[in-house]
Amino acid sequence: MQKIVYIKPDRNTEVYEKQVILGQVAQVYCKDSGMQKSCQSMPIMTISSEEEGCYVCSVMELIKRIEEKYPQAEIQNLGESDFIVSYKPNPKRPGFFDWIKTVLVCLVVFAGAAFAIMTFNNDGDVTSVFGRIYELLMGNPSDGKTVLELGYSLGLPLGIIVFFNHFSGKQLTKDPTPIEVQMRLYENDVDTTRIQNAGRKEAETDVD
């Protein structure tokens, strides 16, 4: 009886050992639990470099390895056709200089955001607008310290907190934050570019 092996490779998998097995880069399912475990522990590549790097692989290699061991198996791919294996030897915890870089980036972002807000307020002449609104409503000239300025000062940071869905390290809702969404889009674009570049290099090699 022909057995079906389902594999679902992830787009990008981070590994820390040179010997990479199938279960690290893809989810594997088969009704035969013994066959499933055997496929999961099957070596698919050995990294020779001592330095970290990214390696673009094809699902065809996974299918080939499984068929070599189980010629009668039917293999169905439910995931990526091309995927990336990111090798990082000896992962270390963030050190002192990593924290320094993080603090510097935070300061630059904070200063840039403050400058952008001040520039927007000056371009829109917010102070004059608030003064005019206050004079129209109250009948008296504004001294620049009214409920409008107070509400604006409180509403701006509150709006930023709600928009970015974070406060003091805690998420206000279960939805992903805009930064997380943009980071995932960026990671997907980087992975797609790596895969396409690898495909072009192989095409150039074939032509030569």
Coordinates of N, CA and C in Angstrom, one line a residue:
M1 N 0.8 -1.2 0.0 CA 0.0 0.0 0.0 C 0.9 1.3 0.0
Q2 N 0.6 2.2 -0.9 CA 1.4 3.4 -1.0 C 1.0 4.3 0.1
K3 N 2.1 4.8 0.7 CA 1.9 5.7 1.9 C 2.2 7.2 1.4
I4 N 1.4 8.1 2.0 CA 1.5 9.5 1.6 C 2.3 10.2 2.7
V5 N 3.3 11.0 2.3 CA 4.1 11.8 3.2 C 3.8 13.3 2.9
Y6 N 3.3 14.0 3.9 CA 3.0 15.4 3.6 C 4.1 16.2 4.3
I7 N 4.7 17.2 3.5 CA 5.7 18.1 4.0 C 5.3 19.5 3.8
K8 N 5.7 20.3 4.7 CA 5.3 21.8 4.7 C 6.6 22.6 5.1
P9 N 7.4 22.9 4.1 CA 8.6 23.7 4.5 C 8.3 25.1 4.9
D10 N 9.0 25.6 5.9 CA 8.9 27.0 6.3 C 9.7 27.9 5.3
R11 N 9.3 29.2 5.2 CA 10.0 30.1 4.3 C 11.4 30.3 4.7
N12 N 11.7 30.5 6.0 CA 13.0 30.8 6.5 C 13.2 30.1 7.8
T13 N 14.2 29.2 8.0 CA 14.4 28.5 9.2 C 15.8 28.8 9.7
E14 N 15.9 29.1 11.0 CA 17.2 29.4 11.6 C 17.8 28.2 12.3
V15 N 19.0 27.8 11.9 CA 19.6 26.6 12.5 C 20.9 27.0 13.2
Y16 N 21.4 26.2 14.1 CA 22.6 26.5 14.9 C 23.6 25.4 14.8
E17 N 23.3 24.3 14.1 CA 24.2 23.2 13.9 C 24.4 22.9 12.4
K18 N 25.6 22.4 12.1 CA 25.9 22.2 10.7 C 25.1 21.1 10.0
Q19 N 24.7 20.1 10.8 CA 23.9 19.0 10.3 C 22.4 19.4 10.4
V20 N 21.8 19.6 9.2 CA 20.4 20.0 9.2 C 19.5 18.8 8.8
I21 N 18.5 18.6 9.6 CA 17.6 17.5 9.3 C 16.2 18.1 8.8
L22 N 15.5 17.2 8.2 CA 14.2 17.6 7.6 C 13.2 18.2 8.6
G23 N 13.2 17.6 9.8 CA 12.2 18.1 10.8 C 12.5 19.6 11.2
Q24 N 13.7 20.1 10.9 CA 14.1 21.4 11.3 C 13.5 22.5 10.3
V25 N 13.4 22.1 9.1 CA 13.0 23.0 8.0 C 11.6 22.8 7.6
A26 N 10.9 21.7 8.0 CA 9.6 21.5 7.5 C 8.8 20.7 8.5
Q27 N 7.5 20.9 8.4 CA 6.6 20.0 9.2 C 6.3 18.7 8.3
V28 N 6.3 17.6 9.0 CA 6.2 16.3 8.3 C 5.0 15.5 8.9
Y29 N 4.2 15.0 8.1 CA 3.1 14.1 8.6 C 2.9 12.9 7.7
C30 N 2.7 11.8 8.4 CA 2.4 10.5 7.7 C 1.6 9.7 8.7
K31 N 0.7 8.9 8.1 CA -0.2 8.0 9.0 C 0.7 7.0 9.7
D32 N 1.8 6.6 9.1 CA 2.7 5.7 9.7 C 3.7 6.5 10.6
S33 N 3.5 6.4 11.9 CA 4.2 7.2 12.8 C 5.7 6.9 12.7
G34 N 6.1 5.7 12.5 CA 7.5 5.3 12.4 C 8.1 5.9 11.2
M35 N 7.4 5.9 10.1 CA 7.9 6.6 8.8 C 8.0 8.1 9.0
Q36 N 7.0 8.6 9.7 CA 7.1 10.1 10.0 C 8.3 10.5 10.8
K37 N 8.6 9.8 11.9 CA 9.8 10.1 12.7 C 11.1 9.9 11.9
S38 N 11.1 8.8 11.0 CA 12.3 8.6 10.2 C 12.5 9.7 9.3
C39 N 11.4 10.3 8.7 CA 11.6 11.4 7.7 C 12.0 12.7 8.5
Q40 N 11.5 12.9 9.6 CA 11.8 14.1 10.4 C 13.3 14.1 10.8
S41 N 13.9 12.9 11.0 CA 15.3 12.9 11.4 C 16.2 12.7 10.3
M42 N 15.7 12.8 9.1 CA 16.5 12.5 7.9 C 17.4 13.7 7.6
P43 N 18.7 13.5 7.4 CA 19.6 14.6 7.1 C 19.4 15.1 5.7
I44 N 19.3 16.5 5.5 CA 19.1 17.0 4.2 C 20.3 17.9 3.7
M45 N 21.1 18.3 4.6 CA 22.3 19.1 4.1 C 23.3 19.2 5.3
T46 N 24.5 19.4 4.9 CA 25.6 19.7 5.9 C 26.3 21.0 5.5
I47 N 26.3 21.9 6.4 CA 26.9 23.2 6.2 C 28.4 23.1 6.5
S48 N 29.2 23.5 5.5 CA 30.7 23.4 5.6 C 31.3 24.6 6.1
S49 N 30.7 25.7 6.0 CA 31.3 27.0 6.4 C 31.2 27.2 7.9
E50 N 32.2 27.9 8.4 CA 32.3 28.1 9.9 C 31.5 29.4 10.2
E51 N 31.2 30.2 9.2 CA 30.6 31.5 9.4 C 29.1 31.4 9.1
E52 N 28.3 32.4 9.7 CA 26.9 32.3 9.5 C 26.6 32.7 8.1
G53 N 25.5 32.2 7.6 CA 25.1 32.5 6.2 C 23.7 32.0 5.9
C54 N 23.2 32.3 4.7 CA 21.9 31.9 4.3 C 22.0 31.0 3.1
Y55 N 21.3 29.9 3.0 CA 21.3 29.0 2.0 C 20.0 28.7 1.4
V56 N 19.8 28.9 0.1 CA 18.5 28.8 -0.6 C 18.4 27.3 -1.0
C57 N 17.3 26.7 -0.7 CA 17.2 25.2 -1.0 C 15.8 25.1 -1.7
S58 N 15.7 23.9 -2.4 CA 14.5 23.6 -3.2 C 13.8 22.4 -2.5
V59 N 12.5 22.5 -2.6 CA 11.7 21.4 -2.0 C 12.0 20.1 -2.8
M60 N 12.5 20.2 -4.0 CA 12.8 19.0 -4.8 C 13.9 18.2 -4.2
E61 N 14.8 18.9 -3.5 CA 15.8 18.1 -2.7 C 15.2 17.3 -1.6
L62 N 14.2 17.9 -0.9 CA 13.6 17.1 0.1 C 12.8 15.9 -0.4
I63 N 12.1 16.1 -1.5 CA 11.4 15.0 -2.1 C 12.4 13.9 -2.6
K64 N 13.5 14.3 -3.1 CA 14.5 13.4 -3.6 C 15.0 12.5 -2.4
R65 N 15.3 13.2 -1.3 CA 15.9 12.5 -0.2 C 14.9 11.5 0.4
I66 N 13.6 11.8 0.4 CA 12.6 10.9 1.0 C 12.4 9.8 0.0
E67 N 12.3 10.0 -1.3 CA 12.1 9.0 -2.3 C 13.3 8.0 -2.3
E68 N 14.5 8.5 -2.0 CA 15.7 7.6 -2.0 C 15.5 6.5 -0.9
K69 N 14.9 6.9 0.2 CA 14.7 6.0 1.4 C 13.4 5.3 1.3
Y70 N 12.4 5.9 0.7 CA 11.1 5.3 0.6 C 10.6 5.5 -0.9
P71 N 11.1 4.6 -1.8 CA 10.7 4.7 -3.2 C 9.2 4.6 -3.5
Q72 N 8.5 3.9 -2.7 CA 7.1 3.7 -3.0 C 6.2 4.8 -2.3
A73 N 6.8 5.8 -1.6 CA 6.0 6.8 -0.9 C 5.6 7.9 -1.9
E74 N 4.4 8.4 -1.6 CA 3.9 9.5 -2.4 C 4.1 10.8 -1.5
I75 N 4.8 11.8 -2.1 CA 5.1 12.9 -1.3 C 4.3 14.1 -1.8
Q76 N 3.7 14.8 -0.9 CA 2.9 16.0 -1.2 C 3.4 17.2 -0.5
N77 N 3.7 18.2 -1.2 CA 4.3 19.5 -0.6 C 3.1 20.4 -0.4
L78 N 3.0 20.9 0.8 CA 1.9 21.8 1.2 C 2.5 23.2 1.6
G79 N 3.8 23.4 1.4 CA 4.5 24.6 1.8 C 5.2 25.3 0.7
E80 N 6.3 25.9 1.0 CA 7.1 26.6 0.0 C 7.8 25.7 -1.0
S81 N 8.0 26.2 -2.2 CA 8.7 25.4 -3.2 C 10.2 25.7 -3.1
D82 N 10.6 26.9 -2.6 CA 11.9 27.2 -2.3 C 12.0 27.8 -0.9
F83 N 13.0 27.5 -0.1 CA 13.0 28.0 1.2 C 14.5 28.3 1.6
I84 N 14.7 29.0 2.7 CA 16.0 29.5 3.1 C 16.4 28.9 4.5
V85 N 17.6 28.4 4.5 CA 18.2 27.9 5.8 C 19.2 28.9 6.3
S86 N 18.9 29.6 7.4 CA 19.8 30.6 8.0 C 20.7 29.9 9.1
Y87 N 22.0 29.9 8.8 CA 22.9 29.2 9.7 C 23.6 30.2 10.6
K88 N 23.4 30.1 11.9 CA 24.1 31.0 12.9 C 24.8 30.1 14.0
P89 N 26.1 30.0 13.8 CA 26.8 29.2 14.8 C 27.0 29.9 16.2
N90 N 26.9 29.1 17.2 CA 27.1 29.7 18.6 C 26.3 31.0 18.8
P91 N 25.0 30.9 18.8 CA 24.3 32.2 19.1 C 24.6 32.7 20.5
K92 N 24.8 34.0 20.6 CA 25.1 34.6 21.9 C 24.1 35.6 22.3
R93 N 24.0 35.7 23.6 CA 23.0 36.7 24.1 C 23.6 38.1 23.8
P94 N 22.7 39.1 23.8 CA 23.1 40.5 23.5 C 24.1 41.0 24.5
G95 N 25.2 41.5 24.0 CA 26.3 42.0 24.9 C 26.1 43.5 25.2
F96 N 27.2 44.0 25.8 CA 27.1 45.4 26.2 C 27.0 46.4 25.0
F97 N 27.8 46.1 24.0 CA 27.7 46.9 22.8 C 26.4 46.8 22.0
D98 N 25.8 45.7 22.1 CA 24.5 45.5 21.5 C 23.4 46.4 22.2
W99 N 23.5 46.5 23.5 CA 22.6 47.4 24.3 C 22.9 48.8 23.9
I100 N 24.2 49.2 23.8 CA 24.6 50.6 23.4 C 24.0 50.9 22.1
K101 N 24.1 50.0 21.1 CA 23.5 50.3 19.8 C 22.0 50.4 19.8
T102 N 21.4 49.6 20.7 CA 19.9 49.7 20.8 C 19.5 51.1 21.4
V103 N 20.3 51.5 22.4 CA 20.0 52.8 23.0 C 20.2 54.0 22.0
L104 N 21.3 53.9 21.2 CA 21.5 54.9 20.2 C 20.5 55.0 19.2
V105 N 20.0 53.8 18.7 CA 18.9 53.8 17.7 C 17.7 54.4 18.3
C106 N 17.4 54.1 19.6 CA 16.2 54.7 20.2 C 16.3 56.2 20.3
L107 N 17.4 56.7 20.6 CA 17.6 58.1 20.7 C 17.5 58.8 19.3
V108 N 18.0 58.2 18.3 CA 17.9 58.7 16.9 C 16.4 58.7 16.5
V109 N 15.7 57.6 16.8 CA 14.3 57.5 16.4 C 13.5 58.6 17.2
F110 N 13.8 58.7 18.5 CA 13.0 59.7 19.3 C 13.3 61.1 18.8
A111 N 14.5 61.5 18.5 CA 14.8 62.8 18.0 C 14.2 63.0 16.6
G112 N 14.3 62.0 15.8 CA 13.7 62.2 14.4 C 12.2 62.4 14.5
A113 N 11.5 61.6 15.4 CA 10.0 61.7 15.5 C 9.7 63.1 16.1
A114 N 10.4 63.6 17.1 CA 10.2 64.9 17.7 C 10.4 66.0 16.6
F115 N 11.4 65.9 15.8 CA 11.6 66.9 14.8 C 10.5 66.9 13.8
A116 N 10.0 65.7 13.4 CA 8.9 65.6 12.4 C 7.7 66.2 13.0
I117 N 7.4 65.9 14.2 CA 6.2 66.5 14.8 C 6.2 68.0 14.9
M118 N 7.4 68.6 15.3 CA 7.6 70.0 15.4 C 7.5 70.7 14.0
T119 N 8.1 70.0 13.0 CA 8.0 70.5 11.7 C 6.6 70.6 11.1
F120 N 5.8 69.5 11.4 CA 4.4 69.5 11.0 C 3.6 70.6 11.7
N121 N 3.9 70.8 13.0 CA 3.1 71.8 13.7 C 3.5 73.2 13.2
N122 N 4.7 73.5 12.8 CA 5.1 74.8 12.2 C 4.5 75.0 10.9
D123 N 4.6 73.9 10.0 CA 4.0 74.0 8.7 C 2.5 74.3 8.7
G124 N 1.9 73.6 9.6 CA 0.4 73.8 9.7 C 0.0 75.0 10.6
D125 N 1.0 75.6 11.2 CA 0.8 76.8 12.0 C -0.3 76.5 13.1
V126 N -0.1 75.3 13.8 CA -1.1 74.8 14.8 C -1.3 75.8 15.9
T127 N -0.3 76.6 16.3 CA -0.4 77.5 17.4 C -1.4 78.6 17.0
S128 N -1.3 79.1 15.8 CA -2.2 80.2 15.3 C -3.6 79.6 15.2
V129 N -3.7 78.4 14.7 CA -5.1 77.8 14.5 C -5.8 77.6 15.8
F130 N -5.0 77.1 16.8 CA -5.6 77.0 18.2 C -6.0 78.3 18.8
G131 N -5.2 79.3 18.5 CA -5.5 80.7 19.1 C -6.7 81.2 18.4
R132 N -6.8 81.0 17.1 CA -8.0 81.5 16.4 C -9.3 80.8 16.9
I133 N -9.2 79.5 17.0 CA -10.4 78.7 17.5 C -10.8 79.2 18.9
Y134 N -9.8 79.3 19.8 CA -10.1 79.7 21.1 C -10.8 81.1 21.1
E135 N -10.3 82.0 20.3 CA -10.8 83.4 20.3 C -12.3 83.4 19.8
L136 N -12.5 82.5 18.7 CA -13.9 82.4 18.2 C -14.9 81.9 19.2
L137 N -14.4 80.9 20.0 CA -15.3 80.2 20.9 C -15.5 81.0 22.2
M138 N -14.4 81.5 22.7 CA -14.4 82.2 24.0 C -14.5 83.7 24.0
G139 N -14.2 84.3 22.8 CA -14.3 85.7 22.7 C -13.1 86.5 23.2
N140 N -12.1 85.8 23.7 CA -10.9 86.4 24.3 C -9.7 85.8 23.6
P141 N -8.6 86.6 23.5 CA -7.4 86.2 22.8 C -6.8 85.0 23.7
S142 N -6.1 84.1 23.0 CA -5.5 83.0 23.7 C -4.1 83.4 24.2
D143 N -3.7 82.9 25.4 CA -2.4 83.1 25.9 C -1.5 81.9 25.6
G144 N -1.9 81.0 24.7 CA -1.1 79.8 24.4 C -1.1 78.7 25.4
K145 N -1.9 78.9 26.4 CA -2.0 77.8 27.5 C -3.4 77.5 27.8
T146 N -4.1 77.0 26.8 CA -5.5 76.7 27.0 C -5.8 75.2 26.9
V147 N -7.1 74.9 27.0 CA -7.5 73.5 27.0 C -7.2 72.8 25.6
L148 N -7.1 73.6 24.6 CA -6.8 73.1 23.2 C -5.4 72.6 23.2
E149 N -4.4 73.4 23.7 CA -3.0 72.9 23.7 C -2.8 71.7 24.7
L150 N -3.6 71.7 25.8 CA -3.5 70.6 26.7 C -4.0 69.3 26.1
G151 N -5.2 69.4 25.5 CA -5.8 68.3 24.8 C -4.9 67.7 23.7
Y152 N -4.3 68.6 22.9 CA -3.4 68.2 21.9 C -2.2 67.5 22.4
S153 N -1.6 68.1 23.5 CA -0.4 67.5 24.1 C -0.6 66.1 24.6
L154 N -1.8 65.9 25.2 CA -2.2 64.6 25.8 C -2.6 63.6 24.7
G155 N -3.3 64.1 23.7 CA -3.9 63.3 22.7 C -2.8 62.7 21.7
L156 N -1.8 63.5 21.5 CA -0.7 63.1 20.5 C 0.0 61.8 21.0
P157 N 0.5 61.8 22.3 CA 1.2 60.6 22.7 C 0.2 59.4 22.9
L158 N -1.0 59.7 23.3 CA -2.0 58.7 23.5 C -2.4 58.0 22.2
G159 N -2.5 58.9 21.1 CA -2.8 58.3 19.8 C -1.6 57.5 19.3
I160 N -0.4 57.9 19.6 CA 0.8 57.1 19.2 C 0.8 55.7 19.9
I161 N 0.5 55.7 21.2 CA 0.4 54.5 21.9 C -0.6 53.5 21.4
V162 N -1.8 54.1 21.1 CA -2.9 53.2 20.6 C -2.6 52.7 19.2
F163 N -2.0 53.6 18.4 CA -1.7 53.2 17.0 C -0.6 52.0 17.0
F164 N 0.4 52.2 17.8 CA 1.5 51.2 17.8 C 1.2 50.0 18.7
N165 N 0.1 50.1 19.5 CA -0.4 49.0 20.2 C 0.6 48.5 21.3
H166 N 1.3 49.4 21.8 CA 2.3 49.0 22.9 C 2.4 50.1 23.9
F167 N 2.5 49.6 25.2 CA 2.7 50.5 26.3 C 3.5 49.8 27.4
S168 N 4.7 50.3 27.7 CA 5.5 49.7 28.7 C 5.7 48.2 28.5
G169 N 6.0 47.8 27.3 CA 6.3 46.4 26.9 C 5.0 45.5 26.8
K170 N 3.8 46.1 27.0 CA 2.6 45.2 26.9 C 1.8 45.7 25.7
Q171 N 1.2 44.7 25.1 CA 0.3 45.0 24.0 C -1.1 45.3 24.5
L172 N -1.7 46.3 23.9 CA -3.1 46.7 24.3 C -4.1 45.7 23.7
T173 N -3.8 45.2 22.5 CA -4.7 44.2 21.9 C -3.9 43.0 21.4
K174 N -4.5 42.0 20.9 CA -3.8 40.8 20.4 C -3.4 41.0 19.0
D175 N -3.8 42.1 18.3 CA -3.5 42.3 16.9 C -2.0 42.6 16.8
P176 N -1.3 42.2 15.7 CA 0.1 42.6 15.5 C 0.2 44.1 15.4
T177 N 1.3 44.6 15.9 CA 1.5 46.1 15.8 C 1.9 46.5 14.4
P178 N 1.8 47.7 14.0 CA 2.2 48.2 12.7 C 3.7 47.9 12.4
I179 N 4.5 48.0 13.5 CA 5.9 47.7 13.3 C 6.1 46.2 13.0
E180 N 5.4 45.4 13.7 CA 5.5 43.9 13.4 C 5.1 43.6 12.0
V181 N 4.0 44.2 11.5 CA 3.5 44.0 10.2 C 4.6 44.4 9.2
Q182 N 5.2 45.6 9.4 CA 6.2 46.1 8.4 C 7.4 45.2 8.5
M183 N 7.8 44.7 9.7 CA 9.0 43.9 9.8 C 8.8 42.6 9.0
R184 N 7.5 42.0 9.1 CA 7.2 40.8 8.4 C 7.3 41.0 6.9
L185 N 6.7 42.1 6.5 CA 6.7 42.4 5.0 C 8.2 42.6 4.6
Y186 N 9.0 43.2 5.4 CA 10.4 43.4 5.0 C 11.1 42.0 5.0
E187 N 10.9 41.2 5.9 CA 11.5 39.8 6.0 C 11.1 39.0 4.7
N188 N 9.8 39.1 4.4 CA 9.3 38.4 3.2 C 9.9 38.9 1.9
D189 N 10.1 40.2 1.8 CA 10.8 40.8 0.7 C 12.2 40.4 0.6
V190 N 12.9 40.3 1.7 CA 14.3 39.9 1.7 C 14.4 38.4 1.3
D191 N 13.5 37.6 1.9 CA 13.6 36.2 1.5 C 13.3 36.0 0.0
T192 N 12.3 36.7 -0.5 CA 11.9 36.6 -1.9 C 13.1 37.0 -2.8
T193 N 13.8 38.1 -2.4 CA 14.9 38.5 -3.2 C 16.1 37.5 -3.2
R194 N 16.3 36.9 -2.0 CA 17.4 35.9 -1.9 C 17.1 34.7 -2.8
I195 N 15.8 34.3 -2.8 CA 15.4 33.1 -3.6 C 15.5 33.4 -5.1
Q196 N 15.1 34.6 -5.5 CA 15.1 35.0 -6.9 C 16.6 35.2 -7.3
N197 N 17.4 35.8 -6.5 CA 18.8 35.9 -6.8 C 19.5 34.6 -7.0
A198 N 19.2 33.6 -6.1 CA 19.7 32.3 -6.2 C 19.3 31.6 -7.5
G199 N 18.0 31.8 -7.9 CA 17.5 31.3 -9.1 C 18.2 31.8 -10.3
R200 N 18.5 33.1 -10.3 CA 19.1 33.8 -11.5 C 20.6 33.3 -11.6
K201 N 21.3 33.1 -10.5 CA 22.6 32.6 -10.5 C 22.7 31.2 -11.1
E202 N 21.7 30.4 -10.7 CA 21.7 29.0 -11.3 C 21.4 29.1 -12.8
A203 N 20.5 30.0 -13.2 CA 20.2 30.1 -14.6 C 21.4 30.6 -15.4
E204 N 22.2 31.5 -14.8 CA 23.4 32.0 -15.5 C 24.4 30.9 -15.6
T205 N 24.5 30.0 -14.6 CA 25.5 28.9 -14.6 C 25.1 27.9 -15.6
D206 N 23.8 27.7 -15.8 CA 23.3 26.7 -16.8 C 23.6 27.2 -18.2
V207 N 23.4 28.5 -18.4 CA 23.7 29.1 -19.7 C 25.2 29.0 -20.1
D208 N 26.0 29.3 -19.1 CA 27.5 29.2 -19.4 C 27.9 27.8 -19.7

